[in-house]
């Protein structure tokens, strides 16, 4: 199986930016669709963004569209989430996920490989 480790989280003021990274080991990510999810305390984990095997297709939650950009570098076995114009509502633990199917990444929380999460805190 693929093992995922997120990094790049931290504290930032509203309007600021962060770039999250997800490094993979155990397997190359080239054959996996990759995604980012987030979960705030006491809330359900929610989909944020996904990217296809080749990076040719992306999908975003409406709440982050236009502000976040997902990308991947298969040669480095790494997926990124560039987060701009951050809002307090973006505060959450962000999780990297992998699945062979792009459709599954965008539609379900089950059947995914998960990273351990990285905290993002956005203050007013």
Short mmCIF file of N, CA and C in Angstrom, two decimals:
data_model
loop_
_atom_site.label_atom_id
_atom_site.label_comp_id
_atom_site.label_asym_id
_atom_site.label_seq_id
_atom_site.Cartn_x
_atom_site.Cartn_y
_atom_site.Cartn_z
N UNK A 1 0.82 -1.17 0.00
CA UNK A 1 0.00 0.00 0.00
C UNK A 1 0.87 1.25 0.00
N UNK A 2 0.25 2.35 -0.37
CA UNK A 2 0.94 3.62 -0.35
C UNK A 2 0.82 4.23 1.04
N UNK A 3 1.90 4.82 1.52
CA UNK A 3 1.92 5.51 2.80
C UNK A 3 2.11 7.01 2.54
N UNK A 4 1.30 7.82 3.22
CA UNK A 4 1.26 9.24 2.95
C UNK A 4 1.60 10.04 4.19
N UNK A 5 2.40 11.09 4.03
CA UNK A 5 2.78 11.96 5.12
C UNK A 5 2.61 13.41 4.70
N UNK A 6 1.74 14.14 5.41
CA UNK A 6 1.50 15.55 5.11
C UNK A 6 2.47 16.44 5.88
N UNK A 7 2.74 17.60 5.31
CA UNK A 7 3.55 18.61 5.97
C UNK A 7 3.16 19.97 5.43
N UNK A 8 3.62 21.02 6.09
CA UNK A 8 3.39 22.37 5.62
C UNK A 8 2.29 23.13 6.33
N UNK A 9 1.60 22.48 7.24
CA UNK A 9 0.57 23.17 7.99
C UNK A 9 1.16 24.16 8.97
N UNK A 10 0.31 24.99 9.54
CA UNK A 10 0.75 25.99 10.50
C UNK A 10 -0.32 27.01 10.76
N UNK A 11 0.07 28.09 11.39
CA UNK A 11 -0.84 29.18 11.72
C UNK A 11 -0.59 30.36 10.79
N UNK A 12 -1.67 30.93 10.31
CA UNK A 12 -1.57 32.06 9.39
C UNK A 12 -2.76 32.99 9.61
N UNK A 13 -2.58 34.25 9.32
CA UNK A 13 -3.67 35.20 9.42
C UNK A 13 -4.56 35.14 8.19
N UNK A 14 -5.80 35.55 8.35
CA UNK A 14 -6.73 35.58 7.24
C UNK A 14 -6.14 36.37 6.08
N UNK A 15 -6.32 35.83 4.89
CA UNK A 15 -5.76 36.44 3.70
C UNK A 15 -4.39 35.92 3.33
N UNK A 16 -3.79 35.16 4.22
CA UNK A 16 -2.47 34.62 3.97
C UNK A 16 -2.50 33.34 3.16
N UNK A 17 -1.33 32.75 2.99
CA UNK A 17 -1.19 31.56 2.16
C UNK A 17 -0.35 30.50 2.86
N UNK A 18 -0.62 29.25 2.50
CA UNK A 18 0.17 28.12 2.93
C UNK A 18 0.24 27.12 1.79
N UNK A 19 1.30 26.35 1.73
CA UNK A 19 1.38 25.24 0.80
C UNK A 19 1.59 23.96 1.56
N UNK A 20 0.65 23.05 1.41
CA UNK A 20 0.75 21.74 2.02
C UNK A 20 1.39 20.76 1.05
N UNK A 21 2.16 19.84 1.59
CA UNK A 21 2.78 18.80 0.79
C UNK A 21 2.38 17.44 1.32
N UNK A 22 2.29 16.49 0.44
CA UNK A 22 1.99 15.11 0.80
C UNK A 22 3.00 14.22 0.10
N UNK A 23 3.90 13.66 0.87
CA UNK A 23 4.90 12.76 0.33
C UNK A 23 4.47 11.32 0.49
N UNK A 24 4.71 10.51 -0.53
CA UNK A 24 4.28 9.12 -0.53
C UNK A 24 5.49 8.19 -0.49
N UNK A 25 5.28 7.04 0.14
CA UNK A 25 6.29 5.99 0.15
C UNK A 25 5.59 4.65 0.06
N UNK A 26 6.34 3.61 -0.20
CA UNK A 26 5.77 2.27 -0.32
C UNK A 26 5.30 1.96 -1.72
N UNK A 27 4.74 2.93 -2.37
CA UNK A 27 4.27 2.82 -3.75
C UNK A 27 4.46 4.16 -4.44
N UNK A 28 4.64 4.12 -5.74
CA UNK A 28 4.59 5.36 -6.49
C UNK A 28 3.14 5.83 -6.56
N UNK A 29 2.95 7.14 -6.56
CA UNK A 29 1.59 7.66 -6.62
C UNK A 29 1.11 7.85 -8.04
N UNK A 30 1.93 7.48 -9.00
CA UNK A 30 1.60 7.76 -10.40
C UNK A 30 0.31 7.09 -10.84
N UNK A 31 -0.06 5.99 -10.21
CA UNK A 31 -1.27 5.27 -10.59
C UNK A 31 -2.44 5.55 -9.64
N UNK A 32 -2.31 6.54 -8.79
CA UNK A 32 -3.37 6.90 -7.85
C UNK A 32 -3.90 8.29 -8.15
N UNK A 33 -5.20 8.41 -8.11
CA UNK A 33 -5.79 9.73 -7.99
C UNK A 33 -5.53 10.21 -6.55
N UNK A 34 -5.25 11.48 -6.39
CA UNK A 34 -4.90 12.02 -5.09
C UNK A 34 -5.87 13.11 -4.69
N UNK A 35 -6.05 13.25 -3.39
CA UNK A 35 -6.97 14.28 -2.92
C UNK A 35 -6.57 14.85 -1.58
N UNK A 36 -7.21 15.95 -1.26
CA UNK A 36 -7.08 16.58 0.05
C UNK A 36 -8.46 16.70 0.68
N UNK A 37 -8.52 16.38 1.95
CA UNK A 37 -9.72 16.53 2.76
C UNK A 37 -9.37 17.34 4.00
N UNK A 38 -10.38 17.84 4.68
CA UNK A 38 -10.12 18.55 5.92
C UNK A 38 -11.21 18.24 6.93
N UNK A 39 -10.86 18.38 8.20
CA UNK A 39 -11.80 18.11 9.27
C UNK A 39 -11.56 19.07 10.43
N UNK A 40 -12.59 19.82 10.76
CA UNK A 40 -12.55 20.71 11.91
C UNK A 40 -13.07 19.94 13.13
N UNK A 41 -12.68 20.35 14.34
CA UNK A 41 -13.14 19.64 15.55
C UNK A 41 -14.66 19.54 15.62
N UNK A 42 -15.15 18.33 15.86
CA UNK A 42 -16.58 18.11 15.99
C UNK A 42 -17.35 18.11 14.68
N UNK A 43 -16.65 18.20 13.58
CA UNK A 43 -17.30 18.24 12.28
C UNK A 43 -16.90 17.04 11.42
N UNK A 44 -17.68 16.81 10.38
CA UNK A 44 -17.38 15.73 9.45
C UNK A 44 -16.18 16.09 8.58
N UNK A 45 -15.43 15.07 8.23
CA UNK A 45 -14.35 15.28 7.27
C UNK A 45 -14.97 15.59 5.91
N UNK A 46 -14.43 16.58 5.24
CA UNK A 46 -15.01 17.02 3.97
C UNK A 46 -13.96 17.08 2.86
N UNK A 47 -14.44 16.87 1.67
CA UNK A 47 -13.60 16.92 0.48
C UNK A 47 -13.16 18.34 0.19
N UNK A 48 -11.91 18.48 -0.22
CA UNK A 48 -11.37 19.78 -0.57
C UNK A 48 -10.97 19.85 -2.04
N UNK A 49 -10.14 18.91 -2.47
CA UNK A 49 -9.63 18.94 -3.84
C UNK A 49 -9.13 17.57 -4.24
N UNK A 50 -9.12 17.29 -5.54
CA UNK A 50 -8.61 16.03 -6.05
C UNK A 50 -7.92 16.26 -7.39
N UNK A 51 -7.02 15.35 -7.73
CA UNK A 51 -6.29 15.43 -8.98
C UNK A 51 -6.11 14.03 -9.54
N UNK A 52 -6.23 13.91 -10.85
CA UNK A 52 -6.15 12.62 -11.51
C UNK A 52 -4.72 12.09 -11.58
N UNK A 53 -4.57 10.86 -12.07
CA UNK A 53 -3.27 10.21 -12.15
C UNK A 53 -2.21 11.09 -12.82
N UNK A 54 -2.57 11.64 -13.95
CA UNK A 54 -1.63 12.41 -14.74
C UNK A 54 -1.59 13.88 -14.36
N UNK A 55 -2.55 14.31 -13.55
CA UNK A 55 -2.66 15.72 -13.23
C UNK A 55 -3.48 16.50 -14.23
N UNK A 56 -4.04 15.81 -15.20
CA UNK A 56 -4.78 16.48 -16.24
C UNK A 56 -6.16 16.95 -15.83
N UNK A 57 -6.69 16.37 -14.78
CA UNK A 57 -8.02 16.74 -14.29
C UNK A 57 -7.95 17.07 -12.82
N UNK A 58 -8.65 18.12 -12.42
CA UNK A 58 -8.75 18.50 -11.02
C UNK A 58 -10.19 18.79 -10.66
N UNK A 59 -10.48 18.71 -9.38
CA UNK A 59 -11.81 18.99 -8.88
C UNK A 59 -11.69 19.65 -7.52
N UNK A 60 -12.54 20.64 -7.27
CA UNK A 60 -12.48 21.40 -6.03
C UNK A 60 -13.85 21.54 -5.39
N UNK A 61 -13.86 21.56 -4.07
CA UNK A 61 -15.06 21.94 -3.37
C UNK A 61 -15.37 23.40 -3.67
N UNK A 62 -16.65 23.73 -3.73
CA UNK A 62 -17.04 25.10 -4.04
C UNK A 62 -16.46 26.10 -3.03
N UNK A 63 -16.30 25.67 -1.80
CA UNK A 63 -15.82 26.56 -0.76
C UNK A 63 -14.38 27.02 -0.95
N UNK A 64 -13.61 26.27 -1.74
CA UNK A 64 -12.20 26.61 -1.93
C UNK A 64 -11.86 26.96 -3.37
N UNK A 65 -12.80 26.81 -4.26
CA UNK A 65 -12.57 27.06 -5.68
C UNK A 65 -12.11 28.49 -5.90
N UNK A 66 -11.05 28.63 -6.67
CA UNK A 66 -10.50 29.94 -6.94
C UNK A 66 -9.46 30.38 -5.94
N UNK A 67 -9.37 29.69 -4.82
CA UNK A 67 -8.41 30.03 -3.78
C UNK A 67 -7.33 28.97 -3.59
N UNK A 68 -7.72 27.70 -3.75
CA UNK A 68 -6.80 26.58 -3.56
C UNK A 68 -6.44 25.97 -4.90
N UNK A 69 -5.24 25.44 -5.00
CA UNK A 69 -4.79 24.74 -6.19
C UNK A 69 -4.10 23.45 -5.81
N UNK A 70 -4.59 22.35 -6.35
CA UNK A 70 -3.94 21.06 -6.13
C UNK A 70 -3.04 20.75 -7.32
N UNK A 71 -1.89 20.18 -7.04
CA UNK A 71 -0.96 19.81 -8.09
C UNK A 71 -0.19 18.57 -7.65
N UNK A 72 0.49 17.95 -8.60
CA UNK A 72 1.27 16.76 -8.25
C UNK A 72 2.54 16.71 -9.05
N UNK A 73 3.55 16.10 -8.46
CA UNK A 73 4.81 15.85 -9.12
C UNK A 73 5.10 14.37 -8.92
N UNK A 74 4.72 13.57 -9.89
CA UNK A 74 4.86 12.12 -9.75
C UNK A 74 6.32 11.69 -9.65
N UNK A 75 7.21 12.43 -10.28
CA UNK A 75 8.63 12.11 -10.19
C UNK A 75 9.14 12.24 -8.76
N UNK A 76 8.54 13.14 -7.99
CA UNK A 76 8.91 13.34 -6.60
C UNK A 76 7.98 12.61 -5.64
N UNK A 77 7.00 11.92 -6.20
CA UNK A 77 6.02 11.19 -5.38
C UNK A 77 5.36 12.12 -4.37
N UNK A 78 4.97 13.30 -4.84
CA UNK A 78 4.46 14.33 -3.95
C UNK A 78 3.25 15.02 -4.55
N UNK A 79 2.29 15.33 -3.70
CA UNK A 79 1.11 16.10 -4.06
C UNK A 79 1.10 17.37 -3.21
N UNK A 80 0.64 18.46 -3.80
CA UNK A 80 0.64 19.74 -3.12
C UNK A 80 -0.76 20.33 -3.07
N UNK A 81 -0.97 21.16 -2.07
CA UNK A 81 -2.17 21.98 -2.02
C UNK A 81 -1.74 23.40 -1.69
N UNK A 82 -1.80 24.26 -2.69
CA UNK A 82 -1.50 25.67 -2.49
C UNK A 82 -2.78 26.36 -2.03
N UNK A 83 -2.74 26.98 -0.88
CA UNK A 83 -3.91 27.61 -0.30
C UNK A 83 -3.66 29.11 -0.19
N UNK A 84 -4.44 29.87 -0.92
CA UNK A 84 -4.34 31.32 -0.91
C UNK A 84 -5.62 31.94 -0.36
N UNK A 85 -5.53 33.20 0.02
CA UNK A 85 -6.69 33.92 0.54
C UNK A 85 -7.40 33.13 1.63
N UNK A 86 -6.63 32.64 2.57
CA UNK A 86 -7.17 31.78 3.61
C UNK A 86 -8.15 32.52 4.51
N UNK A 87 -9.16 31.80 4.94
CA UNK A 87 -10.21 32.32 5.80
C UNK A 87 -10.24 31.54 7.10
N UNK A 88 -10.77 32.12 8.17
CA UNK A 88 -10.89 31.37 9.42
C UNK A 88 -11.65 30.05 9.25
N UNK A 89 -12.62 30.01 8.35
CA UNK A 89 -13.37 28.78 8.11
C UNK A 89 -12.53 27.68 7.48
N UNK A 90 -11.35 28.01 7.02
CA UNK A 90 -10.44 27.00 6.48
C UNK A 90 -9.69 26.26 7.58
N UNK A 91 -9.83 26.72 8.81
CA UNK A 91 -9.14 26.08 9.93
C UNK A 91 -9.60 24.64 10.08
N UNK A 92 -8.66 23.72 10.05
CA UNK A 92 -8.98 22.30 10.13
C UNK A 92 -7.68 21.50 10.10
N UNK A 93 -7.81 20.21 10.35
CA UNK A 93 -6.73 19.30 10.05
C UNK A 93 -6.90 18.86 8.61
N UNK A 94 -5.86 18.98 7.83
CA UNK A 94 -5.90 18.64 6.42
C UNK A 94 -5.25 17.28 6.20
N UNK A 95 -5.95 16.43 5.46
CA UNK A 95 -5.50 15.07 5.21
C UNK A 95 -5.28 14.83 3.73
N UNK A 96 -4.21 14.18 3.42
CA UNK A 96 -3.93 13.71 2.08
C UNK A 96 -4.56 12.33 1.91
N UNK A 97 -5.05 12.04 0.72
CA UNK A 97 -5.67 10.76 0.45
C UNK A 97 -5.31 10.27 -0.95
N UNK A 98 -5.36 8.95 -1.12
CA UNK A 98 -5.05 8.33 -2.40
C UNK A 98 -6.04 7.22 -2.71
N UNK A 99 -6.38 7.09 -3.98
CA UNK A 99 -7.27 6.03 -4.44
C UNK A 99 -7.05 5.83 -5.93
N UNK A 100 -7.18 4.59 -6.40
CA UNK A 100 -7.01 4.37 -7.85
C UNK A 100 -8.04 5.08 -8.71
N UNK A 101 -9.17 5.46 -8.14
CA UNK A 101 -10.25 6.07 -8.90
C UNK A 101 -10.44 7.53 -8.53
N UNK A 102 -10.41 8.39 -9.53
CA UNK A 102 -10.70 9.81 -9.32
C UNK A 102 -12.12 10.01 -8.81
N UNK A 103 -13.03 9.24 -9.35
CA UNK A 103 -14.43 9.35 -8.93
C UNK A 103 -14.58 9.06 -7.44
N UNK A 104 -13.91 8.03 -6.96
CA UNK A 104 -14.00 7.68 -5.54
C UNK A 104 -13.42 8.77 -4.64
N UNK A 105 -12.36 9.41 -5.08
CA UNK A 105 -11.76 10.47 -4.28
C UNK A 105 -12.73 11.62 -4.11
N UNK A 106 -13.45 11.95 -5.15
CA UNK A 106 -14.34 13.10 -5.11
C UNK A 106 -15.69 12.82 -4.46
N UNK A 107 -16.06 11.56 -4.32
CA UNK A 107 -17.41 11.23 -3.88
C UNK A 107 -17.51 10.47 -2.56
N UNK A 108 -16.41 9.96 -2.03
CA UNK A 108 -16.52 9.15 -0.83
C UNK A 108 -15.29 9.28 0.06
N UNK A 109 -15.49 9.06 1.36
CA UNK A 109 -14.39 9.03 2.32
C UNK A 109 -13.88 7.62 2.56
N UNK A 110 -14.58 6.63 2.05
CA UNK A 110 -14.21 5.25 2.26
C UNK A 110 -13.31 4.74 1.15
N UNK A 111 -12.53 3.71 1.46
CA UNK A 111 -11.68 3.08 0.48
C UNK A 111 -10.46 3.89 0.09
N UNK A 112 -10.11 4.86 0.91
CA UNK A 112 -8.96 5.72 0.63
C UNK A 112 -7.79 5.37 1.54
N UNK A 113 -6.59 5.61 1.04
CA UNK A 113 -5.42 5.61 1.89
C UNK A 113 -5.26 7.02 2.44
N UNK A 114 -4.97 7.12 3.74
CA UNK A 114 -4.92 8.43 4.41
C UNK A 114 -3.55 8.72 4.99
N UNK A 115 -3.19 10.00 4.96
CA UNK A 115 -2.06 10.47 5.72
C UNK A 115 -2.49 10.76 7.15
N UNK A 116 -1.54 11.23 7.97
CA UNK A 116 -1.83 11.47 9.39
C UNK A 116 -2.47 12.82 9.66
N UNK A 117 -2.42 13.71 8.70
CA UNK A 117 -3.02 15.02 8.84
C UNK A 117 -2.03 16.08 9.27
N UNK A 118 -2.30 17.31 8.87
CA UNK A 118 -1.51 18.45 9.30
C UNK A 118 -2.45 19.61 9.63
N UNK A 119 -2.19 20.27 10.75
CA UNK A 119 -3.08 21.31 11.25
C UNK A 119 -2.87 22.62 10.51
N UNK A 120 -3.98 23.21 10.10
CA UNK A 120 -3.98 24.55 9.52
C UNK A 120 -4.89 25.42 10.38
N UNK A 121 -4.36 26.51 10.89
CA UNK A 121 -5.13 27.42 11.72
C UNK A 121 -5.07 28.82 11.11
N UNK A 122 -6.24 29.36 10.82
CA UNK A 122 -6.34 30.68 10.21
C UNK A 122 -7.04 31.62 11.18
N UNK A 123 -6.38 32.67 11.58
CA UNK A 123 -6.93 33.62 12.53
C UNK A 123 -7.38 34.89 11.83
N UNK A 124 -8.33 35.58 12.47
CA UNK A 124 -8.84 36.83 11.91
C UNK A 124 -7.86 37.96 12.11
#
